[in-house]
Structure formats: C-alpha cells, structure tokens
mmCIF file of C-alpha atoms and ligand atoms in Angstrom:
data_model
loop_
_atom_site.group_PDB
_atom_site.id
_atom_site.type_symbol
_atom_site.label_atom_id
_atom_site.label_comp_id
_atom_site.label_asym_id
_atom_site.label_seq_id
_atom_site.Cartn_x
_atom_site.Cartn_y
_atom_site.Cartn_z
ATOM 1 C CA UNK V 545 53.308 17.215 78.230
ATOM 2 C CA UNK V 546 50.434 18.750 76.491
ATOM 3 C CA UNK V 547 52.483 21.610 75.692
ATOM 4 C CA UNK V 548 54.227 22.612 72.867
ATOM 5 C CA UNK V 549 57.623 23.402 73.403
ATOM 6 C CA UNK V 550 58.857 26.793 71.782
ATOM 7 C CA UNK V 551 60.775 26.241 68.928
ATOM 8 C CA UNK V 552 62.807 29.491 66.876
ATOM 9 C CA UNK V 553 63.241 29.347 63.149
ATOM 10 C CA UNK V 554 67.124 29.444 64.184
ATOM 11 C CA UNK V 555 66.698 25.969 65.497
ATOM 12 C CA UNK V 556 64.459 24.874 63.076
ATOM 13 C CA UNK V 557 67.361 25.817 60.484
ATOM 14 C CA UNK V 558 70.208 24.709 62.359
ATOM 15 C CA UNK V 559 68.469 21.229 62.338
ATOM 16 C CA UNK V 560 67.918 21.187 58.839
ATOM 17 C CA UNK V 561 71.754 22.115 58.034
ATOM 18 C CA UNK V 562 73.331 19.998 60.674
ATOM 19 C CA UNK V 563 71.012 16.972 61.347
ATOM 20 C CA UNK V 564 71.081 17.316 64.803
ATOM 21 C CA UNK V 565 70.177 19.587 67.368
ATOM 22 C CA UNK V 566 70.249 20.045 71.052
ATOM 23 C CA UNK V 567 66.909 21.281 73.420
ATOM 24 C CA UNK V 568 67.297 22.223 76.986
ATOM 25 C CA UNK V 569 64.416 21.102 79.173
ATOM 26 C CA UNK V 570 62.113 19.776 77.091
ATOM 27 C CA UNK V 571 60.901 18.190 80.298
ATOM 28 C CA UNK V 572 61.752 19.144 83.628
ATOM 29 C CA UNK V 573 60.307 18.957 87.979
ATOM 30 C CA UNK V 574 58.195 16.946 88.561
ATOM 31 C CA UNK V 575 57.489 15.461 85.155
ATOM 32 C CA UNK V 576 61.148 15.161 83.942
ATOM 33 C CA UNK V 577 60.790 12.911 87.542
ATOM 34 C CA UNK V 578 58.219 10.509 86.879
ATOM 35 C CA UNK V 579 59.332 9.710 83.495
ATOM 36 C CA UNK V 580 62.904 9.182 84.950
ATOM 37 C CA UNK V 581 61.204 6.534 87.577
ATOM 38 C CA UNK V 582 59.000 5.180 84.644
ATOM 39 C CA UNK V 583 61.802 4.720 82.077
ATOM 40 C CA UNK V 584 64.301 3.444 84.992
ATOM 41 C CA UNK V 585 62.248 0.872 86.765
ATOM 42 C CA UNK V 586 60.705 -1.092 83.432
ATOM 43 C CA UNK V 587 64.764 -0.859 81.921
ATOM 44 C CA UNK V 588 66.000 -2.492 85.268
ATOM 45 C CA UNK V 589 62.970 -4.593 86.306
ATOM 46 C CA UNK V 590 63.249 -6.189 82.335
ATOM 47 C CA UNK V 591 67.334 -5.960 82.966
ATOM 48 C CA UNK V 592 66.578 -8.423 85.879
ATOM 49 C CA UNK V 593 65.126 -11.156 84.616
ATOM 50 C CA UNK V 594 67.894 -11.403 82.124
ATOM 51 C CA UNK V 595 70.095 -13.734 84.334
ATOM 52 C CA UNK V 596 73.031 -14.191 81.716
ATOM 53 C CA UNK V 597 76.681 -12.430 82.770
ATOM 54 C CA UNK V 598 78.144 -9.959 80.128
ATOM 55 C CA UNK V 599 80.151 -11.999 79.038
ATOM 56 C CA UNK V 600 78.029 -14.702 77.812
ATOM 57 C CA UNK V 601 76.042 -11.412 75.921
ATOM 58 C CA UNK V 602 76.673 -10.501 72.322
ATOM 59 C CA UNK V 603 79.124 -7.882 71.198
ATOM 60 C CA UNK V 604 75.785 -5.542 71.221
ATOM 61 C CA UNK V 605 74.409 -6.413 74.182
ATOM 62 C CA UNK V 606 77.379 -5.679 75.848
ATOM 63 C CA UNK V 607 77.369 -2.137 74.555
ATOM 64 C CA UNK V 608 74.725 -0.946 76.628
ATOM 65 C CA UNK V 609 71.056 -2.647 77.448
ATOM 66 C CA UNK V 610 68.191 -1.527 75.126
ATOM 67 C CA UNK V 611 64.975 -2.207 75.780
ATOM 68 C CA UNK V 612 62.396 -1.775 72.273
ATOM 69 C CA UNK V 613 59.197 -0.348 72.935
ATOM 70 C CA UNK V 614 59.012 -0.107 76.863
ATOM 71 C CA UNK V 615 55.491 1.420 75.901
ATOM 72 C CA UNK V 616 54.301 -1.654 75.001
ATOM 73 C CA UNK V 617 54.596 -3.548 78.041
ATOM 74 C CA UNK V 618 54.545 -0.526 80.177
ATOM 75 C CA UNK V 619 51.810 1.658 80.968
ATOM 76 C CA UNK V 620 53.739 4.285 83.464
ATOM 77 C CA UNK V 621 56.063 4.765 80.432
ATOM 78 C CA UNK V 622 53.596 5.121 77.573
ATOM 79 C CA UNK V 623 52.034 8.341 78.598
ATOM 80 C CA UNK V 624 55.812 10.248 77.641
ATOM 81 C CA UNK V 625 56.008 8.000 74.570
ATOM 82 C CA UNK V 626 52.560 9.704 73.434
ATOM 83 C CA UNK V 627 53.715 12.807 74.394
ATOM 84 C CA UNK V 628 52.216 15.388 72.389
ATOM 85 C CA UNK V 629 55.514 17.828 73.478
ATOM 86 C CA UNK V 630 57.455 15.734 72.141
ATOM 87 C CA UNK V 631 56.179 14.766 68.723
ATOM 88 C CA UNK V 632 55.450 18.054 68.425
ATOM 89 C CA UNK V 633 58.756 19.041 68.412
ATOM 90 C CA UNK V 634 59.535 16.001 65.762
ATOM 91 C CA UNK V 635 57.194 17.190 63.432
ATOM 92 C CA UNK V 636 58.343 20.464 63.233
ATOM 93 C CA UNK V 637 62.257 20.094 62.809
ATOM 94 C CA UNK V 638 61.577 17.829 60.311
ATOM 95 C CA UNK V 639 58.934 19.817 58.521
ATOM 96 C CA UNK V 640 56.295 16.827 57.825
ATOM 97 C CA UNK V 641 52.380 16.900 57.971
ATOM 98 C CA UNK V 642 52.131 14.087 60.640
ATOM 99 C CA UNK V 643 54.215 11.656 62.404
ATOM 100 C CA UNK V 644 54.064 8.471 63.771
ATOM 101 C CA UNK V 645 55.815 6.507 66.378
ATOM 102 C CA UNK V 646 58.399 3.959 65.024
ATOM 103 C CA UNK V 647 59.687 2.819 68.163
ATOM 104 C CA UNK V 648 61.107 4.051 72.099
ATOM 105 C CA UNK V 649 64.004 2.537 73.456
ATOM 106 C CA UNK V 650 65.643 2.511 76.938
ATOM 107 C CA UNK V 651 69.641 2.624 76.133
ATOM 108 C CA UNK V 652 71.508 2.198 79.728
ATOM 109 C CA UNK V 653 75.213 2.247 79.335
ATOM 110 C CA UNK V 654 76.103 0.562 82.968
ATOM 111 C CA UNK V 655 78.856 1.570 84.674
ATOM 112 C CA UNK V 656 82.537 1.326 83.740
ATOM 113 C CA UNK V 657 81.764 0.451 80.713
ATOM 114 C CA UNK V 658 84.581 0.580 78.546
ATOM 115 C CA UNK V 659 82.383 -0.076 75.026
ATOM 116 C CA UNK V 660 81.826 3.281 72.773
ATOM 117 C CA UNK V 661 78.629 3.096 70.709
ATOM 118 C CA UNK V 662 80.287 3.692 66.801
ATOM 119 C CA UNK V 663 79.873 6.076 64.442
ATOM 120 C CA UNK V 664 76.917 4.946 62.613
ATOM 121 C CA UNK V 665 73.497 6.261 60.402
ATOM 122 C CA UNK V 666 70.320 4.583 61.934
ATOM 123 C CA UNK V 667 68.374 4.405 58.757
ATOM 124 C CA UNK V 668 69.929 1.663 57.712
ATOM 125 C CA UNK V 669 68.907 -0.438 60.283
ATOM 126 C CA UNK V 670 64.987 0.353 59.080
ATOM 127 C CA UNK V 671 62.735 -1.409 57.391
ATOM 128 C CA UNK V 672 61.308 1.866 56.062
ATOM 129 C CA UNK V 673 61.135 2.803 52.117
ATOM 130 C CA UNK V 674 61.917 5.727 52.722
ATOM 131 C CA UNK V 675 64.806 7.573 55.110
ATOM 132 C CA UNK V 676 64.526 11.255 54.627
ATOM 133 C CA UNK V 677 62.768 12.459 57.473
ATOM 134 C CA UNK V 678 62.754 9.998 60.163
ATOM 135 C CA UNK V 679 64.375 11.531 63.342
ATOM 136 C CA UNK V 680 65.249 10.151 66.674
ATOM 137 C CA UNK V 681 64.578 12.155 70.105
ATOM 138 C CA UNK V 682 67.535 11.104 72.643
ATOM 139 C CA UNK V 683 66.668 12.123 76.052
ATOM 140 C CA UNK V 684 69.088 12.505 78.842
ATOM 141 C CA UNK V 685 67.232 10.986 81.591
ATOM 142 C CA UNK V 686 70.608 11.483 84.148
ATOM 143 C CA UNK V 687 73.029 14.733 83.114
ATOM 144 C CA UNK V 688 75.156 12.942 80.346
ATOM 145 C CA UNK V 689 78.888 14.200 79.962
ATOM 146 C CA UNK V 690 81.473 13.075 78.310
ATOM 147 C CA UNK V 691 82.391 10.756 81.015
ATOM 148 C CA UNK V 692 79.294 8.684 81.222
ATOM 149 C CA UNK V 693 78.677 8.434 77.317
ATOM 150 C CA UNK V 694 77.226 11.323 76.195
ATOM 151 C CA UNK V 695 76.122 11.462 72.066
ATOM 152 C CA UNK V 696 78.755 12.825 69.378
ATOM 153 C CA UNK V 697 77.306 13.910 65.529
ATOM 154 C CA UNK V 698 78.958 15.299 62.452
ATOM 155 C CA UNK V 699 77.380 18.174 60.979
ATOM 156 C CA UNK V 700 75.927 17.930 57.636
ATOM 157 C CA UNK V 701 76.192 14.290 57.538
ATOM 158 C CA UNK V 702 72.575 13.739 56.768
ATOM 159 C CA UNK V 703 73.015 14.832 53.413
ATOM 160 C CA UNK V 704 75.160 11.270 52.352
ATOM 161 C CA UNK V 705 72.150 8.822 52.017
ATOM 162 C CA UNK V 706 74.216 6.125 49.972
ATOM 163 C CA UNK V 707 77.096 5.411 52.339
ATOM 164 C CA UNK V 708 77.502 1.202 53.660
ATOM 165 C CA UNK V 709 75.852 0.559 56.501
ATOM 166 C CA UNK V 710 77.583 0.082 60.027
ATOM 167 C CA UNK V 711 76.977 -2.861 62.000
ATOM 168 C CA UNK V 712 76.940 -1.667 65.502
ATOM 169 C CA UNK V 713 77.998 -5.108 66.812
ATOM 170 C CA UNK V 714 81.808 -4.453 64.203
ATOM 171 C CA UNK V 715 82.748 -1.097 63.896
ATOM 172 C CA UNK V 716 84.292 0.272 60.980
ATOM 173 C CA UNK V 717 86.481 3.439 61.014
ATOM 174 C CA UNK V 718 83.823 6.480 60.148
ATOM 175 C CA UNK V 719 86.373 7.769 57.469
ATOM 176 C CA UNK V 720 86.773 4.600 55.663
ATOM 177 C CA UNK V 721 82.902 4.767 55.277
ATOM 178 C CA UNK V 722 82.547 7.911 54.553
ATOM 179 C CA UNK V 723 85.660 10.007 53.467
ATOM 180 C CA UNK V 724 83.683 12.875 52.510
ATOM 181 C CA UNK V 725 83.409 13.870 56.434
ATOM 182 C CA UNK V 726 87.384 13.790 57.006
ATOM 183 C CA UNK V 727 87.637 16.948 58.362
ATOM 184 C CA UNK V 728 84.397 17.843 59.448
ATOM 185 C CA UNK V 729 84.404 18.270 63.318
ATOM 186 C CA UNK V 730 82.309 15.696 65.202
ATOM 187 C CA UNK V 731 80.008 17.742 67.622
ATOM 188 C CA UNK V 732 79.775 16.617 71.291
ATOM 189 C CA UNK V 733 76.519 17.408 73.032
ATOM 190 C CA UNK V 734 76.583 17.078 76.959
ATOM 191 C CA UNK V 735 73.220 17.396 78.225
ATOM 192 C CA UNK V 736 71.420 18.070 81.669
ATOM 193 C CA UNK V 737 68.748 15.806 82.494
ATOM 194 C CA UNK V 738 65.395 16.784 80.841
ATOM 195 C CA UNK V 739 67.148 18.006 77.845
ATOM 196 C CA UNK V 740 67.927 15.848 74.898
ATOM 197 C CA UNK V 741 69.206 16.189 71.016
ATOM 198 C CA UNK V 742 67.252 15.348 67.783
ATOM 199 C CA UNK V 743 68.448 13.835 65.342
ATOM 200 C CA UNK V 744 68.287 13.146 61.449
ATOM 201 C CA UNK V 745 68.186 9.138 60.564
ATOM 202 C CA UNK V 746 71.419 9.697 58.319
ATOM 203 C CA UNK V 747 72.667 11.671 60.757
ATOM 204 C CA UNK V 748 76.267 10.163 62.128
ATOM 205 C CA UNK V 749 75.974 10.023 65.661
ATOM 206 C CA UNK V 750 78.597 8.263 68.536
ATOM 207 C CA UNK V 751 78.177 7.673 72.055
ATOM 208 C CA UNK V 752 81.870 7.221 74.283
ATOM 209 C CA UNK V 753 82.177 4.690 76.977
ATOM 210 C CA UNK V 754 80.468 5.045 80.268
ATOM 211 C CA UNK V 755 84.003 5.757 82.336
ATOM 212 C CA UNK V 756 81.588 7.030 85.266
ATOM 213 C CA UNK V 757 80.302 4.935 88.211
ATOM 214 C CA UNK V 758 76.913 5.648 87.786
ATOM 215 C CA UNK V 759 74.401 3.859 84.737
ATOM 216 C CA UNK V 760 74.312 6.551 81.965
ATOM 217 C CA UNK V 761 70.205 6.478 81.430
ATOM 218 C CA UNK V 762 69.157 7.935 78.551
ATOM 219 C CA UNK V 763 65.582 7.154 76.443
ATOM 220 C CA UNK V 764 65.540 7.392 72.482
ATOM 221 C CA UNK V 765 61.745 7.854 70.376
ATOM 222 C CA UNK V 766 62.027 7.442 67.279
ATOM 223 C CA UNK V 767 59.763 9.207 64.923
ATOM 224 C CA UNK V 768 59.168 8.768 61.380
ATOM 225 C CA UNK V 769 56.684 10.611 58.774
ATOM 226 C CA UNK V 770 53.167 9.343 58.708
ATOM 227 C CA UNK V 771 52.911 7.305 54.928
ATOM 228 C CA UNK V 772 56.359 5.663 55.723
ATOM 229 C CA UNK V 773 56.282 2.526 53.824
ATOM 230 C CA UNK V 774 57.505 -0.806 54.603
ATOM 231 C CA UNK V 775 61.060 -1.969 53.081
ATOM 232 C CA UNK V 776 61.018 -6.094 54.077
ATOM 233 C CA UNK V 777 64.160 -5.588 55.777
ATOM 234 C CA UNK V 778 63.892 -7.702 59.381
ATOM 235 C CA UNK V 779 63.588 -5.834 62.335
ATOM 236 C CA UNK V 780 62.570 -6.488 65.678
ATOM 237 C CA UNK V 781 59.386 -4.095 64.913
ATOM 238 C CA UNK V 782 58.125 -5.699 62.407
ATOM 239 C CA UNK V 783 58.933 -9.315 62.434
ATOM 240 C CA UNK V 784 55.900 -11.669 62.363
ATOM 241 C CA UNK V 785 53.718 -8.717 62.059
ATOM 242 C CA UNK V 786 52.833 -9.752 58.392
ATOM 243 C CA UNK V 787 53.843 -6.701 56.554
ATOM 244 C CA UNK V 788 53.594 -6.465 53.028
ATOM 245 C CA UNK V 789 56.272 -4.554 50.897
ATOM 246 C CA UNK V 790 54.937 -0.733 50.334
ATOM 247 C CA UNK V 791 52.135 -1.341 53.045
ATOM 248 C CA UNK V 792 52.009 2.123 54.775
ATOM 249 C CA UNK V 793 53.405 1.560 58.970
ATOM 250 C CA UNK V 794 50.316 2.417 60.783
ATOM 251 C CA UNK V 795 48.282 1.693 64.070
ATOM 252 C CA UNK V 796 48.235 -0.448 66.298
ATOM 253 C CA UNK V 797 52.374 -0.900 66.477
ATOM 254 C CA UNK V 798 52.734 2.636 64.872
ATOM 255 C CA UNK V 799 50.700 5.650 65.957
ATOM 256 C CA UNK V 800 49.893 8.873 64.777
ATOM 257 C CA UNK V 801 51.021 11.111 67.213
ATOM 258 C CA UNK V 802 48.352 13.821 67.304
ATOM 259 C CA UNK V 803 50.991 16.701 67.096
HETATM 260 C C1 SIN A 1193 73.843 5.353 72.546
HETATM 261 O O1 SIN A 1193 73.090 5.992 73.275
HETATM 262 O O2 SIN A 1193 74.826 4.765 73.023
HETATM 263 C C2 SIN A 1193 73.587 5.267 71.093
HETATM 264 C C3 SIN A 1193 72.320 5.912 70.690
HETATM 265 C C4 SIN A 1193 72.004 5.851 69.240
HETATM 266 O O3 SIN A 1193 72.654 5.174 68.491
HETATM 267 O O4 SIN A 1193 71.032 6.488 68.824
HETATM 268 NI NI1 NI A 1194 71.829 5.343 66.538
#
C-alpha cells in the first residue's frame, strides 16, 4: 500500500474531461483480502447492533447501510484509509499539492434490494467552501455488475457547479435538474474486486438496485484538497466539532495524507 500506483497522462486527462474514471487493481491478493475482511466485519459487526427492521429505517437507510468513518472506530480498517496508494492516486487526478482525508464510508447494498441510489452531485452534501477538487475513491470490495448495483456517471458533468441539490432520501428526475445533460450518455462502470472508479464531487454518479443475492460491498474515501475550508453546513463530520466558518479542515478528524 506503500506503492504508488502507475498512473498515464491518458488517465490523468480522461479524469479531468469526464469526472470520473475507472482503475483496475488498485489493490489486489492478499491485501485486496484483508481489507475486504477489515471493511466487511466492522460494516456487519456495527450493522448488528442496529436491531431495527427496514422498515422502521428511513427512506436512506433503506437504500443501502453506510457506515462514516469505519477508521475511526476501527483499527484493522484504518491502515487502507491511510493508504498512501491510494491518496496518491487522489492527488494526482485531481492535480492538487496535498490532500486530506474527508471521510471513508462502508456502503453495503444488501441483497434484493430493490432501492437505486439517484442521480446526484456529492458536493452538495459538504460542508466545504470550496467543491472543485474534492474526489471520492469507490472501491469494489466484491466484483460489482450491473446486477448487484454497480456505479453509473455522466461525462462532463463536473463542469455544472450551480445545479439544486438532490436529496438522496427524494429523488428528482436527473433531467429536470439538470437539462443540460439530456443526451449525454450515462457511463456504467462494472468493476472486479480490487478495482474501483474516482470520481469528481460534481460529478453525477447512480448506483442500480442490488437484484443479486449476495450484499454488494463496496468502500468509498473521500478526499478533498488540503486548505479546504469550512462552509457551516451540518454534517455528520463536523457536528459538535466546533468549527468556525473559513477555519481550514485539518488534523485530528482530517489528515494529510502524506502522498
Ligand atoms: C452507492 O454506492 O450506492 C452510492 C455511492 C455514492 O453515492 O457515492
Ligand atoms: Ni455520491
């Protein structure tokens, strides 16, 4: 994980005009194994002691179960949230001195699940001053296909910072958001475990229902530029933590991933 993974100026390129791009094995054997068992046994081992049926779960629990920051809580998981490899990679699509962590998250679509994740930018969600170059790693931890919920984007999105945000938990139809993408053609990226896509926070990304019988396991890091600034928006990372407006996100929640 110490290793930087080879990147061409092709993909560097193809990032930077699509938003998105997809990397086979950026982990793999024995490694691509342990993190599997990491990320899979804190996801179900905190999925456990959550006793309530789906049913009795909001609409966005019920689209798949996300679990913020497994590297806080932990420490088998934390080493591939570190990962040099991986922030590595980060920092070079996005073409930014530094970056830090904003935050991991498990994302386990369980079986027969009949929920699609929407269309949607992530930015938005951020408490961040800026959104330019904040980009998310999504790892297939499992092969993910079409069937189990693999990840859709639209090309070129990235480039339409002002549209209205999408609440995950009440979709809205992608073209009545954004109009300008009618007939742009969404991008579906199947992946074999150990490979994963990057993408662009503006980026619009989808993920289908999980028609499969197995739990689609996937594990998102989020990275955004070191000098990102807080926004006062609430979110879960930042809640109670006593940030001022313009404060720079920094250690201990955010770390500079030496990269
Ligand atoms: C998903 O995996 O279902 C959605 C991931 C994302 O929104 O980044
Ligand atoms: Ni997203």
């Amino acid at each position: 994980l110490g290793q930087e993974y080879p990147l061409t100026e092709d993909q560097i390129s193809a990032y930077r005009r699509d938003g998105f791009i997809a990397l086979e094995g950026v982990i793999t054997g024995a490694e691509l194994q342990a993190m599997r068992d990491a990320v899979a046994g804190a996801v179900e081992a905190e999925d456990r002691e959550d006793l309530r049926p789906m049913d009795e779960r909001s609409a966005c629990e019920q689209l798949f179960i996300q679990k913020v920051n497994l590297w806080q809580r932990h420490e088998a998981v934390k080493p591939f949230v570190m990962a040099r490899r991986f922030a590595s990679i980060a920092r070079r699509l996005a073409g930014v001195p530094a970056v830090r962590l904003w935050h991991d998250q498990g994302l386990f679509k369980k079986p027969h699940n009949g929920r699609a994740t929407p269309w949607h930018q992530d930015v938005h969600y951020w408490p961040h001053q800026q959104m330019q170059h904040q980009l998310s790693m999504w790892l297939a931890l499992k092969d993910a296909t079409v069937e189990n919920g693999c990840m859709s984007f639209v090309p070129g999105s990235q480039k339409f910072p002002d549209l209205e945000p999408i609440d995950l938990c009440e979709p809205k139809d992608l073209y009545k958001v954004a109009p300008q993408l009618k007939g742009v053609r969404a991008r579906t990226c199947e992946l074999k475990a150990g490979s994963c896509t990057f993408h662009h926070g503006l980026c619009f990304h989808y993920a289908g229902p999980n028609r499969s019988d197995q739990m689609r396991e996937a594990f998102v890091v989020i990275y955004m530029p070191d000098g990102t600034t807080y926004s006062k928006l609430s979110h879960i990372c930042t809640d109670g933590g006593g940030w001022q407006v313009g404060q720079p996100l920094t250690e201990p929640m955010f770390p500079l991933l030496g990269a």
